[in-house]
Short mmCIF file of C-alpha atoms and ligand atoms in Angstrom, two decimals:
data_model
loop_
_atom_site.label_atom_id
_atom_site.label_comp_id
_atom_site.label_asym_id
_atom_site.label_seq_id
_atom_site.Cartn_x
_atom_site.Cartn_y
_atom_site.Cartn_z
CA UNK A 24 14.15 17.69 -5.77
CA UNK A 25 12.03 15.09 -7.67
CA UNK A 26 9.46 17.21 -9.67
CA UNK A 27 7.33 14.12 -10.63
CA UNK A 28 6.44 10.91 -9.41
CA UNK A 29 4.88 7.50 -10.76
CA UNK A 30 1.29 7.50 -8.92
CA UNK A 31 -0.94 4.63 -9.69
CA UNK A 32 -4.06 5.94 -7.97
CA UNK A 33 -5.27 9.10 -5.76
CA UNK A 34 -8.39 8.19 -3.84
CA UNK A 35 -10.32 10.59 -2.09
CA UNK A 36 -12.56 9.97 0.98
CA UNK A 37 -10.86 7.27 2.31
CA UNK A 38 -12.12 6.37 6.18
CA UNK A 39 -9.34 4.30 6.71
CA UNK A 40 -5.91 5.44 6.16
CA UNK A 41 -5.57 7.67 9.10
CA UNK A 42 -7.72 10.06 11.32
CA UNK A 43 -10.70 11.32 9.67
CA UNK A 44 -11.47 11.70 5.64
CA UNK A 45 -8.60 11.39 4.15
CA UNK A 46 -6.86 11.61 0.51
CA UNK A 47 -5.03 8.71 -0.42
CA UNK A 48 -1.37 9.25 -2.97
CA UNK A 49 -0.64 5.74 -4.07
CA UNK A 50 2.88 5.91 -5.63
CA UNK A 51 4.33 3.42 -7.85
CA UNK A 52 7.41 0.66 -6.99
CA UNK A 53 8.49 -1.55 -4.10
CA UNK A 54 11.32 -3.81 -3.78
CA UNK A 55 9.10 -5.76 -1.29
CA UNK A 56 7.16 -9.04 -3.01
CA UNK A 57 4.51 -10.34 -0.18
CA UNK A 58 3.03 -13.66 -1.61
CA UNK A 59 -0.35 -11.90 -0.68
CA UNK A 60 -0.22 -8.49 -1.47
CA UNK A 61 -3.20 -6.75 -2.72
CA UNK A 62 -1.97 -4.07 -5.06
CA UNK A 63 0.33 -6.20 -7.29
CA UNK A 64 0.29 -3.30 -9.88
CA UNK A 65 2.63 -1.56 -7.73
CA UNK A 66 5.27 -3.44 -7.82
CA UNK A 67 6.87 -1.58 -10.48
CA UNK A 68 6.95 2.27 -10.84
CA UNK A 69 7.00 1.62 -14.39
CA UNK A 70 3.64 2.52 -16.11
CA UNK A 71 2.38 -0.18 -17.46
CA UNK A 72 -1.55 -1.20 -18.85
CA UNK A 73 -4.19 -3.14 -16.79
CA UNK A 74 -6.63 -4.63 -18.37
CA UNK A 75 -10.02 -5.81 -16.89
CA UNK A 76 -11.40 -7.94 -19.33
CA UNK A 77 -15.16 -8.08 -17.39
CA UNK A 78 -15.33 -4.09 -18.39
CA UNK A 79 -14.61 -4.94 -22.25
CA UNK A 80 -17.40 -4.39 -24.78
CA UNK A 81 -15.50 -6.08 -27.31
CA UNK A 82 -16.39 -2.76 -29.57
CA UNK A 83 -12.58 -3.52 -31.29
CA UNK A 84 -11.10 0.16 -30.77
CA UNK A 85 -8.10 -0.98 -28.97
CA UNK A 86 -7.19 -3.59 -32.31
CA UNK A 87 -7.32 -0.38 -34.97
CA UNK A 88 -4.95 1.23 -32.63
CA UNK A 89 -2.55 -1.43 -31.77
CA UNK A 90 -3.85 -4.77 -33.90
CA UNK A 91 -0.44 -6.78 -32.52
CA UNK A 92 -1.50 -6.55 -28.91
CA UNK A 93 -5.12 -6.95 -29.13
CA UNK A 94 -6.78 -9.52 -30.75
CA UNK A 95 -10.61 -11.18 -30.46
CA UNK A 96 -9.98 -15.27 -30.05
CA UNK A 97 -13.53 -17.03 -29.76
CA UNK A 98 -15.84 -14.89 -27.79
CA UNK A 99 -12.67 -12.93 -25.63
CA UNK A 100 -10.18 -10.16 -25.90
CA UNK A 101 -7.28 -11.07 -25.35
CA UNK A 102 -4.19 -8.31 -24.32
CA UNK A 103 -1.21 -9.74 -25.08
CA UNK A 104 1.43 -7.78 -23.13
CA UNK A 105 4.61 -8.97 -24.51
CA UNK A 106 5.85 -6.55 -26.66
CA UNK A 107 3.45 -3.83 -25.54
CA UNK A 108 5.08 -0.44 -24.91
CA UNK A 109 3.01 1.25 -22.70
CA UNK A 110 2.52 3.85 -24.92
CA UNK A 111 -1.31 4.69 -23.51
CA UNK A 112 -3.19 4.48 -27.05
CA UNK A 113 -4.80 2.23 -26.47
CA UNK A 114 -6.21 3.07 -23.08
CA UNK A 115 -6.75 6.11 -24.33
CA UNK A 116 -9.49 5.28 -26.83
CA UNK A 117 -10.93 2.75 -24.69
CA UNK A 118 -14.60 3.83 -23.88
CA UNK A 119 -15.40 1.37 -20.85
CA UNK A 120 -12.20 1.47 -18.63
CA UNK A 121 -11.40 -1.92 -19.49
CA UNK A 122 -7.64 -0.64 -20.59
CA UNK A 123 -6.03 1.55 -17.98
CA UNK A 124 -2.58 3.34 -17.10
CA UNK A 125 -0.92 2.53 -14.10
CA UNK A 126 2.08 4.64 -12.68
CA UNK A 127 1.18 7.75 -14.36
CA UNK A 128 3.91 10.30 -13.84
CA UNK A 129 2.76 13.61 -11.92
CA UNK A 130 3.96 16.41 -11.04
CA UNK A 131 3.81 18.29 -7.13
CA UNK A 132 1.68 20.64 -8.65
CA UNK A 133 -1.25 18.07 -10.03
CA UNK A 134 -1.09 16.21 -7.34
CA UNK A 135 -1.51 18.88 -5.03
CA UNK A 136 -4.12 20.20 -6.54
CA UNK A 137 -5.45 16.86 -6.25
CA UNK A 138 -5.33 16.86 -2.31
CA UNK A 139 -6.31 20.35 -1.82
CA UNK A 140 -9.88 19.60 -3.52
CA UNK A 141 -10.82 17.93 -0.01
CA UNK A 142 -9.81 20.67 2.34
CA UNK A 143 -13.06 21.35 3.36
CA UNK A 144 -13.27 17.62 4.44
CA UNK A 145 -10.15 17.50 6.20
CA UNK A 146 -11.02 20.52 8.20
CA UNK A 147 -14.20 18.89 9.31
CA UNK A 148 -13.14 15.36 10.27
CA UNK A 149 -9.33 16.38 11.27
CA UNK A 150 -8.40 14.08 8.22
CA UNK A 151 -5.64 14.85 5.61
CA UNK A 152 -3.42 13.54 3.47
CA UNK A 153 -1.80 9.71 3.05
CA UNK A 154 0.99 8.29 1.41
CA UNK A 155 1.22 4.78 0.43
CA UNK A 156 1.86 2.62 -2.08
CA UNK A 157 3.73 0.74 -3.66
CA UNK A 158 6.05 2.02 -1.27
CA UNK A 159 5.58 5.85 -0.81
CA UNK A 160 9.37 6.38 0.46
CA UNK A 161 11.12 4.94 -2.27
CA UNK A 162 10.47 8.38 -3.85
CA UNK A 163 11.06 10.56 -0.58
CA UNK A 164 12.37 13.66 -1.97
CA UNK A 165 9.17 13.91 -4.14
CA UNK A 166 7.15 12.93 -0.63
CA UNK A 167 9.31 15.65 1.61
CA UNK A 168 7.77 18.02 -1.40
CA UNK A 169 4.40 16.99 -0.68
CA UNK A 170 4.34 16.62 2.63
CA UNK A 171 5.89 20.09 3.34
CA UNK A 172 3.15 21.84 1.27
CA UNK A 173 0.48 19.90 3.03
CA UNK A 174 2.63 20.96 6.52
CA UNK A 175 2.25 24.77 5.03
CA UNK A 176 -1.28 24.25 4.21
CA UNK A 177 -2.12 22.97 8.01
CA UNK A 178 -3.18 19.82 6.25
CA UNK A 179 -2.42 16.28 8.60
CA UNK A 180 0.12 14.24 7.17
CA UNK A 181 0.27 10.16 7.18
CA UNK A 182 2.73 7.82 5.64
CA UNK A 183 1.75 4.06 4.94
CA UNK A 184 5.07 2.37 4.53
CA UNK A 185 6.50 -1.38 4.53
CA UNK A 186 9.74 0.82 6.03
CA UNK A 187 12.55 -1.70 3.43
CA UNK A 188 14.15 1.60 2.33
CA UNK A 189 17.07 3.49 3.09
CA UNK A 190 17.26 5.84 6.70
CA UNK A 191 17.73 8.73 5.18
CA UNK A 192 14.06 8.77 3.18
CA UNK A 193 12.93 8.40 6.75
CA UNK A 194 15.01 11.30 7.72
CA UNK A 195 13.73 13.40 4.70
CA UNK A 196 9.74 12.58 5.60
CA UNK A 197 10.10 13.02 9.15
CA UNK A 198 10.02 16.89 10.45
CA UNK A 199 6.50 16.97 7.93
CA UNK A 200 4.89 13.42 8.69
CA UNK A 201 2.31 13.67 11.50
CA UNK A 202 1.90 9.76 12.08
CA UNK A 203 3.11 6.85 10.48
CA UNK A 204 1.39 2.98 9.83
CA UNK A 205 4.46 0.93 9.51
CA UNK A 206 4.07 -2.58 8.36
CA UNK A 207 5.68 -5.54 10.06
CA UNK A 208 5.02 -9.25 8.67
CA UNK A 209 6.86 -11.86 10.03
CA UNK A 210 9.66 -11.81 13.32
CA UNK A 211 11.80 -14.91 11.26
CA UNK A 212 13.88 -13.34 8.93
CA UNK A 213 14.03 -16.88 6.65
CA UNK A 214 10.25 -16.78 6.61
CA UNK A 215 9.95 -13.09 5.64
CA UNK A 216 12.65 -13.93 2.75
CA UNK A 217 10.23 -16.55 1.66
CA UNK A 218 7.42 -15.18 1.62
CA UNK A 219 8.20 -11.03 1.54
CA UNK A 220 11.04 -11.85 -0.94
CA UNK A 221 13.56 -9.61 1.76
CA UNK A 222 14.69 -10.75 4.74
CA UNK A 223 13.12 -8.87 7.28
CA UNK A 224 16.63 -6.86 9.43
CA UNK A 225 16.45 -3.47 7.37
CA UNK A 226 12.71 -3.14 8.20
CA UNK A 227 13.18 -3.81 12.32
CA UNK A 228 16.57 -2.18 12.58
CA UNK A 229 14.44 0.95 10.57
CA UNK A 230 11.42 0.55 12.51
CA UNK A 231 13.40 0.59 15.71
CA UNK A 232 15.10 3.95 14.76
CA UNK A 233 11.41 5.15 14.00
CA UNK A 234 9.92 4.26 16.84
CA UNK A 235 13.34 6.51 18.20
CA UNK A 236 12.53 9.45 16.42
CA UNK A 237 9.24 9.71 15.91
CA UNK A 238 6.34 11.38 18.61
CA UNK A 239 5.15 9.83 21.17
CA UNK A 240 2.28 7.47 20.01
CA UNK A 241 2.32 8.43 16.51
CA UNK A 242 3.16 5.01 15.20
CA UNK A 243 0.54 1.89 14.13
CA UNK A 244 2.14 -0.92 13.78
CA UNK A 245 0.06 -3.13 10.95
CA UNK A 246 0.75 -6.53 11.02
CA UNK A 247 -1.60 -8.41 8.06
CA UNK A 248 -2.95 -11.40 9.42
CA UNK A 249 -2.14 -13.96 6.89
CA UNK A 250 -3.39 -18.21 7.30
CA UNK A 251 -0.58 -20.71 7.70
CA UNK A 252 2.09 -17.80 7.31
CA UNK A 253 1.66 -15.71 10.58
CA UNK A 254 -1.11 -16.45 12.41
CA UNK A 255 -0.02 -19.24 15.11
CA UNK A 256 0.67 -18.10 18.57
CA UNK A 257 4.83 -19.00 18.23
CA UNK A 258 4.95 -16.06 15.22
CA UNK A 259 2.24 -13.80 16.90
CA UNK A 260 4.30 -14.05 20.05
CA UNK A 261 7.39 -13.17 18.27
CA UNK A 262 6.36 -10.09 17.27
CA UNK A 263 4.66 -8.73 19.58
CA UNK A 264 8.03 -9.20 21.45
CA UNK A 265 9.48 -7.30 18.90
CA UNK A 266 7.17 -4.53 19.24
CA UNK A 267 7.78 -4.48 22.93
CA UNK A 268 11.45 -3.72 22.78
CA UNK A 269 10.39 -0.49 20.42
CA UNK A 270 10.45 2.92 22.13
CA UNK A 271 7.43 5.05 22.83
CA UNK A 272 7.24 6.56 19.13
CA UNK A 273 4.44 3.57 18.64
CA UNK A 274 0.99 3.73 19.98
CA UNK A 275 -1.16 1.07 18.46
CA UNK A 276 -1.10 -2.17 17.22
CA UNK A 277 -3.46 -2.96 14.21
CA UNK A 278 -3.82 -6.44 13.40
CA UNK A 279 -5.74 -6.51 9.30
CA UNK A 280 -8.00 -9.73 7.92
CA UNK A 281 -6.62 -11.23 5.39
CA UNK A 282 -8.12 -10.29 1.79
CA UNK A 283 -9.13 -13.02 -0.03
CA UNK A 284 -10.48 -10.80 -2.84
CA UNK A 285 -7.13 -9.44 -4.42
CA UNK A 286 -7.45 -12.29 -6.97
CA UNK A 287 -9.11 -10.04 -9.84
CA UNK A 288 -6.39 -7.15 -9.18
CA UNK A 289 -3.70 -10.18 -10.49
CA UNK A 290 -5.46 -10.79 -13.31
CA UNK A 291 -5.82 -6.85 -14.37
CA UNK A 292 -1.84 -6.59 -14.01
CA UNK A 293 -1.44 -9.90 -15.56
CA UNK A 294 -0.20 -11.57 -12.50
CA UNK A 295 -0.20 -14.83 -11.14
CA UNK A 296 -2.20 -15.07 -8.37
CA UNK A 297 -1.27 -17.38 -4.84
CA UNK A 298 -4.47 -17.52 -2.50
CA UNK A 299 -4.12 -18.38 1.31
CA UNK A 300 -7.76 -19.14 1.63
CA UNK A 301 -11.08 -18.88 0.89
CA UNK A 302 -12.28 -16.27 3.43
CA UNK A 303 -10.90 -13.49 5.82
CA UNK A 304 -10.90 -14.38 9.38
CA UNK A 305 -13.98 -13.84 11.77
CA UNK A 306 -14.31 -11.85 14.57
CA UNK A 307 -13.30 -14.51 17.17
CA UNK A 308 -10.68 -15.16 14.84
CA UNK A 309 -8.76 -11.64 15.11
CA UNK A 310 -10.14 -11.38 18.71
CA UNK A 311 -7.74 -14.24 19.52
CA UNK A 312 -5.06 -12.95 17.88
CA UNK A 313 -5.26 -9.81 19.50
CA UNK A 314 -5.64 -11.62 22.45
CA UNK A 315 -2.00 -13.20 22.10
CA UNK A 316 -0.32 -9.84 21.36
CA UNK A 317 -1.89 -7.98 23.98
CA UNK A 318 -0.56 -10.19 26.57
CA UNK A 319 3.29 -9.34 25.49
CA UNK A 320 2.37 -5.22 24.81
CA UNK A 321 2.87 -2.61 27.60
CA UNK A 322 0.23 -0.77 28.45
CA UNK A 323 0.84 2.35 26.26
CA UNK A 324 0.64 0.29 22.78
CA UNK A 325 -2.94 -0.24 22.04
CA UNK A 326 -4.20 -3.24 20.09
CA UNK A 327 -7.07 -3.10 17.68
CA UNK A 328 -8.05 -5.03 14.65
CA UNK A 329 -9.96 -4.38 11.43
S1 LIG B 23 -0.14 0.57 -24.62
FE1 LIG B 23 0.51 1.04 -26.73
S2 LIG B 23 1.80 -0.71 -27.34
FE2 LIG B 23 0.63 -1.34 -25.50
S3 LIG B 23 -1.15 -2.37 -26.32
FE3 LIG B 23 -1.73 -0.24 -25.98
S4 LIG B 23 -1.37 0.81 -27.93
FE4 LIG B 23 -0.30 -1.17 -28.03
S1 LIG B 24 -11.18 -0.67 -26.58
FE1 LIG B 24 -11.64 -1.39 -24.52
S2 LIG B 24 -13.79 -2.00 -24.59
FE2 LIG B 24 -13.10 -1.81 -26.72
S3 LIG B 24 -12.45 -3.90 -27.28
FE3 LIG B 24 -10.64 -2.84 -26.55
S4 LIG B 24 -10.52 -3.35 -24.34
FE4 LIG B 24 -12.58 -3.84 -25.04
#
């Protein structure tokens, strides 16, 4: 059993990650690289330091620590992250947040006691526990962990995953995972390599044996809406054909606006940043879409977007 893992983030209160309030386990890694993702910083399950230059107060504690990587040129601070270590100091002594650790390992224990500090709010909105990413199931024997104490504990159990991992960390999650959101980005396998980085046959031949397995109804299906990539009828038709062809383990459709805001979360990691617009699609926009894969979807699937 994995006694730690590398989580970037637990956030509590979430409204929309599941049923009802939840607690949200972000772990650290994927081997997925979507052109638009919004949590670039979990690429990795490395730690590594983000820095948010708008938080600096340029009061020069981070340059005693670590003068190499840290440096004042004109009126900026400037990280320079070749050569840095990780090693935290700096972070550590960093009074505004503008220096942070991401992919801090923890153990079942702290991040339990993490999730059970909600209870009371789970119990009142029927909300629980999520596990995302990253990609939650690349560390599944740590998950299993988690998710079987939250099973104990009568806590509800989610799993937000992009599914491009191997079937037995689906096997491991599945006797204590009450419903899944499994992502699903493009139906053309040479598109998804371009723009996902993986073609896209481990993730439909994975989400087919989900779908298999799992209860009735206790699948979402997210499919991001992104401009120019997948949002014309041909691709939208495509997979909701896909979806159609899945057994009765998925219940719902979401279809999500593209986030044209993820643009300061590159420059924290240090990233290069590719936009595909300005703005996230109105109403009539996703209305359409939903439109398109309704048609294709038997009854049973619901479609919803947000
Ligand atoms: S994490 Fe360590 S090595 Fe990296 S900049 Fe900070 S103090 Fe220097
Ligand atoms: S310690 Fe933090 S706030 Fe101070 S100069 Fe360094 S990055 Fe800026």
């Amino acid at each position: 059993m994995s006694v730690s893992a590398p989580i970037t983030n637990i956030s509590r209160g979430s409204l929309h990650d599941g049923r009802g309030i939840r607690t949200v386990v972000y772990f650290a890694g994927c081997q997925l690289r979507c052109a638009w993702c919004h949590n670039p910083e979990t690429y990795t399950a490395a730690r590594k330091i983000l820095y948010a230059p708008i938080k600096c107060i340029k009061c020069g504690r981070c340059i005693e620590i670590c003068p190499a990587q840290h440096k004042i040129v004109g009126d900026d601070m400037i990280f320079y992250r070749d050569g840095c270590t990780s090693c935290a100091r700096c972070a550590d002594v960093c009074p505004s947040e503008a220096l942070s650790v991401c992919g801090t390992q923890m153990s079942l224990d702290e991040v339990l006691a993490e999730v059970e500090k909600d209870r009371r709010y789970y119990n009142i909105s029927g909300g629980g526990v999520t596990l995302s990413g990253g990609e939650c199931l690349l560390h599944s024997e740590f998950c299993r962990s988690l998710l079987s104490a939250c099973t104990e504990m009568k806590i509800h159990t989610t799993i937000e995953t992009a599914l491009f991992v191997p079937r037995e960390a689906i096997d491991r999650v599945l006797p204590y995972t009450n419903a899944f959101f499994a992502d699903l980005k493009l139906a053309d396998p040479i598109k998804h390599l371009a723009f996902v980085g993986q073609d896209n046959v481990k993730i439909i031949d994975n989400l087919r044996y989900l779908a298999e397995v799992a209860p009735k109804g206790s699948i979402v299906v997210r499919i991001p809406l992104i401009p120019t990539v997948n949002d014309d009828r041909a691709e939208l038709e495509s997979l909701a054909g896909i979806i159609a062809s899945l057994a009765d383990g998925v219940g719902e459709v979401e279809l999500l606006r593209y986030n044209p805001l993820a643009e300061s979360k590159y420059q924290i990691a240090g990233m290069k940043y590719h936009a595909f617009g300005d703005r996230a699609q109105r109403d009539d926009e996703m209305k359409r879409a939903v439109g398109i894969v309704r048609e294709r979807l038997p009854e049973r699937i619901s479609v919803k977007f947000r």
